[in-house]
PDB file of C-alpha atoms in Angstrom:
ATOM      1  CA  MET A  28      -8.212 -81.681 -70.067  1.00  0.00           C
ATOM      2  CA  ASN A  29      -7.071 -84.382 -67.517  1.00  0.00           C
ATOM      3  CA  THR A  30      -7.193 -83.748 -63.981  1.00  0.00           C
ATOM      4  CA  LEU A  31      -4.134 -83.103 -62.905  1.00  0.00           C
ATOM      5  CA  ILE A  32      -2.440 -83.110 -59.178  1.00  0.00           C
ATOM      6  CA  LYS A  33       0.725 -80.687 -58.902  1.00  0.00           C
ATOM      7  CA  ILE A  34       3.004 -80.370 -56.296  1.00  0.00           C
ATOM      8  CA  CYS A  35       5.232 -77.417 -56.858  1.00  0.00           C
ATOM      9  CA  GLY A  36       8.593 -76.107 -54.935  1.00  0.00           C
ATOM     10  CA  LEU A  37      10.210 -78.999 -54.633  1.00  0.00           C
ATOM     11  CA  SER A  38      13.745 -78.795 -54.068  1.00  0.00           C
ATOM     12  CA  THR A  39      15.771 -82.112 -53.067  1.00  0.00           C
ATOM     13  CA  PRO A  40      15.575 -85.718 -54.505  1.00  0.00           C
ATOM     14  CA  GLU A  41      14.059 -87.044 -51.380  1.00  0.00           C
ATOM     15  CA  THR A  42      11.190 -85.173 -51.509  1.00  0.00           C
ATOM     16  CA  LEU A  43      10.362 -85.186 -55.036  1.00  0.00           C
ATOM     17  CA  ALA A  44      11.097 -88.933 -54.748  1.00  0.00           C
ATOM     18  CA  VAL A  45       7.711 -89.151 -52.259  1.00  0.00           C
ATOM     19  CA  ALA A  46       5.850 -86.529 -54.845  1.00  0.00           C
ATOM     20  CA  LEU A  47       6.520 -88.856 -57.934  1.00  0.00           C
ATOM     21  CA  ASP A  48       5.681 -92.438 -56.136  1.00  0.00           C
ATOM     22  CA  ALA A  49       2.780 -90.810 -54.276  1.00  0.00           C
ATOM     23  CA  GLY A  50       1.056 -89.991 -57.945  1.00  0.00           C
ATOM     24  CA  ALA A  51       1.882 -86.250 -58.914  1.00  0.00           C
ATOM     25  CA  ASP A  52       1.076 -85.677 -62.450  1.00  0.00           C
ATOM     26  CA  MET A  53       3.008 -82.300 -62.152  1.00  0.00           C
ATOM     27  CA  VAL A  54       5.984 -81.348 -60.021  1.00  0.00           C
ATOM     28  CA  GLY A  55       7.412 -77.914 -59.587  1.00  0.00           C
ATOM     29  CA  PHE A  56      10.655 -76.264 -59.862  1.00  0.00           C
ATOM     30  CA  VAL A  57      10.887 -72.668 -58.434  1.00  0.00           C
ATOM     31  CA  ARG A  58      13.292 -70.158 -60.008  1.00  0.00           C
ATOM     32  CA  PHE A  59      13.282 -66.848 -57.767  1.00  0.00           C
ATOM     33  CA  PRO A  60      15.897 -66.343 -55.393  1.00  0.00           C
ATOM     34  CA  LYS A  61      13.865 -64.701 -52.654  1.00  0.00           C
ATOM     35  CA  SER A  62      11.801 -67.992 -52.206  1.00  0.00           C
ATOM     36  CA  PRO A  63      12.596 -70.692 -49.735  1.00  0.00           C
ATOM     37  CA  ARG A  64      12.259 -73.016 -52.431  1.00  0.00           C
ATOM     38  CA  HIS A  65      14.394 -71.585 -54.527  1.00  0.00           C
ATOM     39  CA  VAL A  66      16.533 -74.343 -56.727  1.00  0.00           C
ATOM     40  CA  THR A  67      20.030 -73.486 -58.939  1.00  0.00           C
ATOM     41  CA  LEU A  68      20.092 -74.398 -62.413  1.00  0.00           C
ATOM     42  CA  ASP A  69      22.277 -76.997 -61.078  1.00  0.00           C
ATOM     43  CA  LEU A  70      19.632 -78.256 -58.523  1.00  0.00           C
ATOM     44  CA  GLY A  71      16.803 -77.854 -61.141  1.00  0.00           C
ATOM     45  CA  HIS A  72      18.817 -80.092 -63.894  1.00  0.00           C
ATOM     46  CA  ARG A  73      19.413 -83.063 -61.564  1.00  0.00           C
ATOM     47  CA  LEU A  74      15.747 -82.812 -60.116  1.00  0.00           C
ATOM     48  CA  SER A  75      14.102 -82.314 -63.886  1.00  0.00           C
ATOM     49  CA  LEU A  76      16.303 -85.716 -64.331  1.00  0.00           C
ATOM     50  CA  GLN A  77      15.149 -87.449 -61.936  1.00  0.00           C
ATOM     51  CA  ALA A  78      11.399 -86.748 -62.737  1.00  0.00           C
ATOM     52  CA  ARG A  79      11.574 -87.464 -66.561  1.00  0.00           C
ATOM     53  CA  GLY A  80       9.361 -89.590 -67.648  1.00  0.00           C
ATOM     54  CA  ARG A  81       7.244 -89.813 -64.384  1.00  0.00           C
ATOM     55  CA  ALA A  82       5.553 -87.047 -64.294  1.00  0.00           C
ATOM     56  CA  GLN A  83       5.102 -82.792 -66.327  1.00  0.00           C
ATOM     57  CA  ARG A  84       8.322 -80.666 -65.139  1.00  0.00           C
ATOM     58  CA  VAL A  85       7.393 -77.235 -64.558  1.00  0.00           C
ATOM     59  CA  VAL A  86       9.819 -74.310 -64.035  1.00  0.00           C
ATOM     60  CA  LEU A  87       8.394 -71.579 -62.139  1.00  0.00           C
ATOM     61  CA  LEU A  88       9.881 -67.818 -63.194  1.00  0.00           C
ATOM     62  CA  VAL A  89       8.371 -64.168 -62.176  1.00  0.00           C
ATOM     63  CA  ASN A  90       8.714 -61.879 -64.848  1.00  0.00           C
ATOM     64  CA  PRO A  91      11.829 -63.541 -66.239  1.00  0.00           C
ATOM     65  CA  ASP A  92      13.626 -61.838 -68.988  1.00  0.00           C
ATOM     66  CA  ASP A  93      14.695 -63.390 -72.403  1.00  0.00           C
ATOM     67  CA  GLU A  94      18.197 -64.818 -70.915  1.00  0.00           C
ATOM     68  CA  GLU A  95      16.461 -65.508 -67.763  1.00  0.00           C
ATOM     69  CA  LEU A  96      14.081 -67.850 -69.727  1.00  0.00           C
ATOM     70  CA  ALA A  97      16.698 -69.823 -71.850  1.00  0.00           C
ATOM     71  CA  GLN A  98      19.135 -70.357 -69.053  1.00  0.00           C
ATOM     72  CA  ALA A  99      15.838 -72.219 -67.410  1.00  0.00           C
ATOM     73  CA  VAL A 100      14.539 -73.805 -70.169  1.00  0.00           C
ATOM     74  CA  GLU A 101      18.589 -75.283 -71.020  1.00  0.00           C
ATOM     75  CA  ALA A 102      19.356 -76.591 -67.604  1.00  0.00           C
ATOM     76  CA  ILE A 103      16.294 -77.718 -66.696  1.00  0.00           C
ATOM     77  CA  ASN A 104      14.297 -78.961 -69.802  1.00  0.00           C
ATOM     78  CA  PRO A 105      10.742 -78.542 -68.028  1.00  0.00           C
ATOM     79  CA  ASP A 106       7.647 -79.625 -70.097  1.00  0.00           C
ATOM     80  CA  LEU A 107       5.911 -76.783 -69.118  1.00  0.00           C
ATOM     81  CA  ILE A 108       6.793 -72.744 -67.979  1.00  0.00           C
ATOM     82  CA  GLN A 109       4.578 -71.416 -65.426  1.00  0.00           C
ATOM     83  CA  LEU A 110       4.788 -67.420 -65.563  1.00  0.00           C
ATOM     84  CA  HIS A 111       4.116 -66.046 -61.518  1.00  0.00           C
ATOM     85  CA  GLY A 112       4.762 -62.373 -62.268  1.00  0.00           C
ATOM     86  CA  SER A 113       2.970 -59.547 -63.834  1.00  0.00           C
ATOM     87  CA  GLU A 114       3.675 -60.586 -66.934  1.00  0.00           C
ATOM     88  CA  THR A 115       1.206 -59.516 -69.911  1.00  0.00           C
ATOM     89  CA  PRO A 116      -0.524 -62.051 -72.168  1.00  0.00           C
ATOM     90  CA  GLU A 117       1.132 -60.595 -74.880  1.00  0.00           C
ATOM     91  CA  ARG A 118       4.454 -61.168 -72.784  1.00  0.00           C
ATOM     92  CA  VAL A 119       3.184 -64.660 -72.107  1.00  0.00           C
ATOM     93  CA  ALA A 120       2.410 -65.538 -75.918  1.00  0.00           C
ATOM     94  CA  GLU A 121       6.093 -64.019 -76.879  1.00  0.00           C
ATOM     95  CA  LEU A 122       7.862 -65.802 -74.040  1.00  0.00           C
ATOM     96  CA  ARG A 123       4.987 -69.178 -75.033  1.00  0.00           C
ATOM     97  CA  SER A 124       6.216 -68.971 -78.912  1.00  0.00           C
ATOM     98  CA  MET A 125      10.222 -68.212 -78.164  1.00  0.00           C
ATOM     99  CA  VAL A 126      10.786 -71.677 -76.005  1.00  0.00           C
ATOM    100  CA  ARG A 127       7.543 -73.373 -77.860  1.00  0.00           C
ATOM    101  CA  ARG A 128       6.374 -74.883 -74.866  1.00  0.00           C
ATOM    102  CA  PRO A 129       3.058 -74.823 -73.117  1.00  0.00           C
ATOM    103  CA  VAL A 130       2.905 -72.252 -70.373  1.00  0.00           C
ATOM    104  CA  MET A 131       0.585 -71.795 -67.313  1.00  0.00           C
ATOM    105  CA  LYS A 132       0.245 -67.952 -66.259  1.00  0.00           C
ATOM    106  CA  ALA A 133      -0.644 -67.253 -62.740  1.00  0.00           C
ATOM    107  CA  LEU A 134      -3.275 -64.827 -61.759  1.00  0.00           C
ATOM    108  CA  GLY A 135      -3.811 -63.379 -58.173  1.00  0.00           C
ATOM    109  CA  VAL A 136      -7.222 -63.494 -56.893  1.00  0.00           C
ATOM    110  CA  ALA A 137      -8.881 -61.818 -54.172  1.00  0.00           C
ATOM    111  CA  GLU A 138     -12.596 -60.417 -56.010  1.00  0.00           C
ATOM    112  CA  GLU A 139     -14.748 -60.992 -58.605  1.00  0.00           C
ATOM    113  CA  ARG A 140     -12.960 -58.260 -60.988  1.00  0.00           C
ATOM    114  CA  ASP A 141      -9.405 -60.276 -60.640  1.00  0.00           C
ATOM    115  CA  LEU A 142     -11.185 -62.987 -63.207  1.00  0.00           C
ATOM    116  CA  GLU A 143     -12.062 -60.762 -65.979  1.00  0.00           C
ATOM    117  CA  ALA A 144      -8.264 -61.107 -67.439  1.00  0.00           C
ATOM    118  CA  LEU A 145      -9.014 -64.823 -67.392  1.00  0.00           C
ATOM    119  CA  ALA A 146      -9.987 -65.005 -71.228  1.00  0.00           C
ATOM    120  CA  SER A 147      -7.393 -63.200 -72.286  1.00  0.00           C
ATOM    121  CA  TYR A 148      -4.747 -64.986 -70.387  1.00  0.00           C
ATOM    122  CA  ALA A 149      -6.348 -68.417 -71.802  1.00  0.00           C
ATOM    123  CA  LYS A 150      -5.592 -67.239 -74.974  1.00  0.00           C
ATOM    124  CA  ALA A 151      -2.038 -66.970 -74.219  1.00  0.00           C
ATOM    125  CA  SER A 152      -1.467 -69.868 -72.551  1.00  0.00           C
ATOM    126  CA  GLU A 153      -2.385 -73.546 -71.882  1.00  0.00           C
ATOM    127  CA  HIS A 154      -3.173 -73.827 -68.177  1.00  0.00           C
ATOM    128  CA  ILE A 155      -4.617 -70.515 -65.663  1.00  0.00           C
ATOM    129  CA  LEU A 156      -3.580 -71.151 -62.455  1.00  0.00           C
ATOM    130  CA  LEU A 157      -6.051 -69.388 -59.710  1.00  0.00           C
ATOM    131  CA  ASP A 158      -3.998 -68.475 -56.761  1.00  0.00           C
ATOM    132  CA  ALA A 159      -4.713 -66.037 -54.179  1.00  0.00           C
ATOM    133  CA  LYS A 160      -3.304 -62.223 -54.035  1.00  0.00           C
ATOM    134  CA  PRO A 161       0.010 -62.421 -51.841  1.00  0.00           C
ATOM    135  CA  PRO A 162      -0.306 -60.182 -48.930  1.00  0.00           C
ATOM    136  CA  ARG A 163       0.686 -56.880 -49.301  1.00  0.00           C
ATOM    137  CA  THR A 164       3.565 -56.879 -47.359  1.00  0.00           C
ATOM    138  CA  ALA A 165       7.485 -56.308 -48.200  1.00  0.00           C
ATOM    139  CA  ASP A 166       8.186 -59.643 -47.989  1.00  0.00           C
ATOM    140  CA  ALA A 167       5.433 -61.430 -49.468  1.00  0.00           C
ATOM    141  CA  LEU A 168       6.168 -63.713 -52.365  1.00  0.00           C
ATOM    142  CA  PRO A 169       4.081 -63.939 -55.536  1.00  0.00           C
ATOM    143  CA  GLY A 170       2.681 -67.159 -55.001  1.00  0.00           C
ATOM    144  CA  GLY A 171       3.623 -70.018 -52.232  1.00  0.00           C
ATOM    145  CA  ASN A 172       1.905 -68.062 -49.244  1.00  0.00           C
ATOM    146  CA  GLY A 173      -0.628 -70.483 -48.088  1.00  0.00           C
ATOM    147  CA  VAL A 174      -3.252 -68.068 -48.435  1.00  0.00           C
ATOM    148  CA  ALA A 175      -6.645 -69.068 -50.069  1.00  0.00           C
ATOM    149  CA  PHE A 176      -9.265 -66.549 -51.636  1.00  0.00           C
ATOM    150  CA  ASP A 177     -12.968 -66.890 -51.630  1.00  0.00           C
ATOM    151  CA  TRP A 178     -13.574 -69.894 -53.484  1.00  0.00           C
ATOM    152  CA  LYS A 179     -17.167 -68.463 -54.377  1.00  0.00           C
ATOM    153  CA  LEU A 180     -15.891 -66.141 -56.817  1.00  0.00           C
ATOM    154  CA  LEU A 181     -15.505 -69.177 -59.452  1.00  0.00           C
ATOM    155  CA  LYS A 182     -19.163 -69.845 -59.367  1.00  0.00           C
ATOM    156  CA  GLY A 183     -20.377 -69.874 -62.886  1.00  0.00           C
ATOM    157  CA  LEU A 184     -16.794 -70.384 -64.051  1.00  0.00           C
ATOM    158  CA  ASP A 185     -16.990 -71.270 -67.703  1.00  0.00           C
ATOM    159  CA  PRO A 186     -15.945 -75.169 -66.890  1.00  0.00           C
ATOM    160  CA  ALA A 187     -14.184 -75.186 -70.573  1.00  0.00           C
ATOM    161  CA  LEU A 188     -11.462 -72.825 -69.374  1.00  0.00           C
ATOM    162  CA  PRO A 189      -8.416 -75.081 -68.454  1.00  0.00           C
ATOM    163  CA  VAL A 190      -8.057 -73.344 -64.561  1.00  0.00           C
ATOM    164  CA  MET A 191      -5.897 -75.307 -62.109  1.00  0.00           C
ATOM    165  CA  LEU A 192      -7.063 -74.247 -58.373  1.00  0.00           C
ATOM    166  CA  SER A 193      -4.193 -73.087 -56.232  1.00  0.00           C
ATOM    167  CA  GLY A 194      -3.871 -71.162 -52.948  1.00  0.00           C
ATOM    168  CA  GLY A 195      -3.894 -72.363 -49.307  1.00  0.00           C
ATOM    169  CA  LEU A 196      -4.671 -75.710 -50.455  1.00  0.00           C
ATOM    170  CA  ASN A 197      -3.214 -78.513 -47.819  1.00  0.00           C
ATOM    171  CA  PRO A 198      -4.503 -82.368 -47.296  1.00  0.00           C
ATOM    172  CA  ASP A 199      -7.714 -80.914 -45.159  1.00  0.00           C
ATOM    173  CA  ASN A 200      -9.496 -79.040 -47.508  1.00  0.00           C
ATOM    174  CA  VAL A 201      -8.489 -80.169 -50.774  1.00  0.00           C
ATOM    175  CA  ALA A 202     -11.980 -82.024 -50.888  1.00  0.00           C
ATOM    176  CA  GLU A 203     -13.849 -78.936 -50.667  1.00  0.00           C
ATOM    177  CA  ALA A 204     -11.935 -76.815 -52.692  1.00  0.00           C
ATOM    178  CA  ILE A 205     -12.537 -79.425 -55.328  1.00  0.00           C
ATOM    179  CA  ARG A 206     -16.540 -80.281 -54.597  1.00  0.00           C
ATOM    180  CA  LEU A 207     -17.190 -76.437 -54.411  1.00  0.00           C
ATOM    181  CA  THR A 208     -15.183 -75.232 -57.507  1.00  0.00           C
ATOM    182  CA  LYS A 209     -15.201 -78.204 -59.628  1.00  0.00           C
ATOM    183  CA  PRO A 210     -11.121 -77.469 -60.805  1.00  0.00           C
ATOM    184  CA  LYS A 211      -9.758 -79.969 -63.910  1.00  0.00           C
ATOM    185  CA  ALA A 212      -6.495 -79.216 -61.381  1.00  0.00           C
ATOM    186  CA  VAL A 213      -4.821 -78.575 -58.267  1.00  0.00           C
ATOM    187  CA  ASP A 214      -1.794 -77.317 -57.480  1.00  0.00           C
ATOM    188  CA  VAL A 215      -0.076 -77.330 -53.766  1.00  0.00           C
ATOM    189  CA  SER A 216       3.268 -75.800 -52.195  1.00  0.00           C
ATOM    190  CA  SER A 217       3.523 -74.339 -48.900  1.00  0.00           C
ATOM    191  CA  GLY A 218       0.320 -76.350 -47.795  1.00  0.00           C
ATOM    192  CA  VAL A 219       2.384 -79.678 -47.822  1.00  0.00           C
ATOM    193  CA  GLU A 220       4.613 -78.397 -45.392  1.00  0.00           C
ATOM    194  CA  SER A 221       6.302 -78.867 -42.153  1.00  0.00           C
ATOM    195  CA  GLY A 222       8.176 -74.661 -42.462  1.00  0.00           C
ATOM    196  CA  PRO A 223       9.193 -72.497 -45.257  1.00  0.00           C
ATOM    197  CA  GLY A 224       9.906 -74.538 -47.963  1.00  0.00           C
ATOM    198  CA  LEU A 225      10.022 -77.767 -46.524  1.00  0.00           C
ATOM    199  CA  LYS A 226       8.195 -80.689 -47.601  1.00  0.00           C
ATOM    200  CA  ASP A 227       6.797 -82.805 -45.208  1.00  0.00           C
ATOM    201  CA  PRO A 228       6.653 -86.492 -47.025  1.00  0.00           C
ATOM    202  CA  ALA A 229       3.272 -87.896 -45.000  1.00  0.00           C
ATOM    203  CA  ARG A 230       1.662 -84.324 -46.168  1.00  0.00           C
ATOM    204  CA  ILE A 231       2.372 -84.647 -49.691  1.00  0.00           C
ATOM    205  CA  GLU A 232       1.126 -87.820 -49.525  1.00  0.00           C
ATOM    206  CA  ALA A 233      -1.944 -87.379 -47.952  1.00  0.00           C
ATOM    207  CA  PHE A 234      -2.643 -84.699 -50.598  1.00  0.00           C
ATOM    208  CA  VAL A 235      -2.464 -86.322 -53.568  1.00  0.00           C
ATOM    209  CA  ARG A 236      -4.689 -88.934 -51.918  1.00  0.00           C
ATOM    210  CA  ALA A 237      -6.985 -86.496 -51.192  1.00  0.00           C
ATOM    211  CA  ALA A 238      -7.354 -84.404 -54.704  1.00  0.00           C
ATOM    212  CA  ARG A 239      -7.469 -87.816 -56.270  1.00  0.00           C
ATOM    213  CA  THR A 240     -10.148 -89.204 -54.133  1.00  0.00           C
ATOM    214  CA  ALA A 241     -12.027 -86.274 -54.352  1.00  0.00           C
ATOM    215  CA  PHE A 242     -11.553 -85.844 -58.520  1.00  0.00           C
ATOM    216  CA  ALA A 243     -12.937 -89.342 -58.616  1.00  0.00           C
ATOM    217  CA  ALA A 244     -16.269 -88.646 -56.638  1.00  0.00           C
ATOM    218  CA  GLN A 245     -17.063 -86.299 -59.846  1.00  0.00           C
ATOM    219  CA  HIS A 246     -17.741 -88.774 -62.102  1.00  0.00           C
TER     220      HIS A 246
END
């Protein structure tokens, strides 16, 4: 698997253009009304057309039912589905079979035992996104909270697993995160924002540059 850099939660043509020009490999569009990064189906469609052929397009869904999944796929035509809820491995496999597209499953990590489910999900999806478990507050989002988990928990993780590191990454710490965990891919959302849902062009560019340099240093 080649190294990948994903910018998630893009919601305007302008910031999407910055991410594409910076060389992001994946761009993510959030379909979750409680999120400040939520996009309508119409906006998601337009952003997807803008990114087509330049980066892999990812639509993020949280515990979608069959109809919600079908609507998102029809409107946005993503290259990959990101499931960021409490979907079981069986449900992940079912949804993957339904749309016949690659799937990325997000797993919340706070302690070592949270990684025990990794192998089961790896059989049902193409990518596993390791994110920090959300804070235990009523308004916490499934992801995009800007919280990191203890990266040392990933020491000894099977390098063959298709893991993408997420959670609390930003332009200042992504190089250190890559050095410590040696992932094949990284994902950022709130770490390149000036406020909730407000992507910062300079931070997007700095993140991609720092991640790319750190990945190159591994070889």
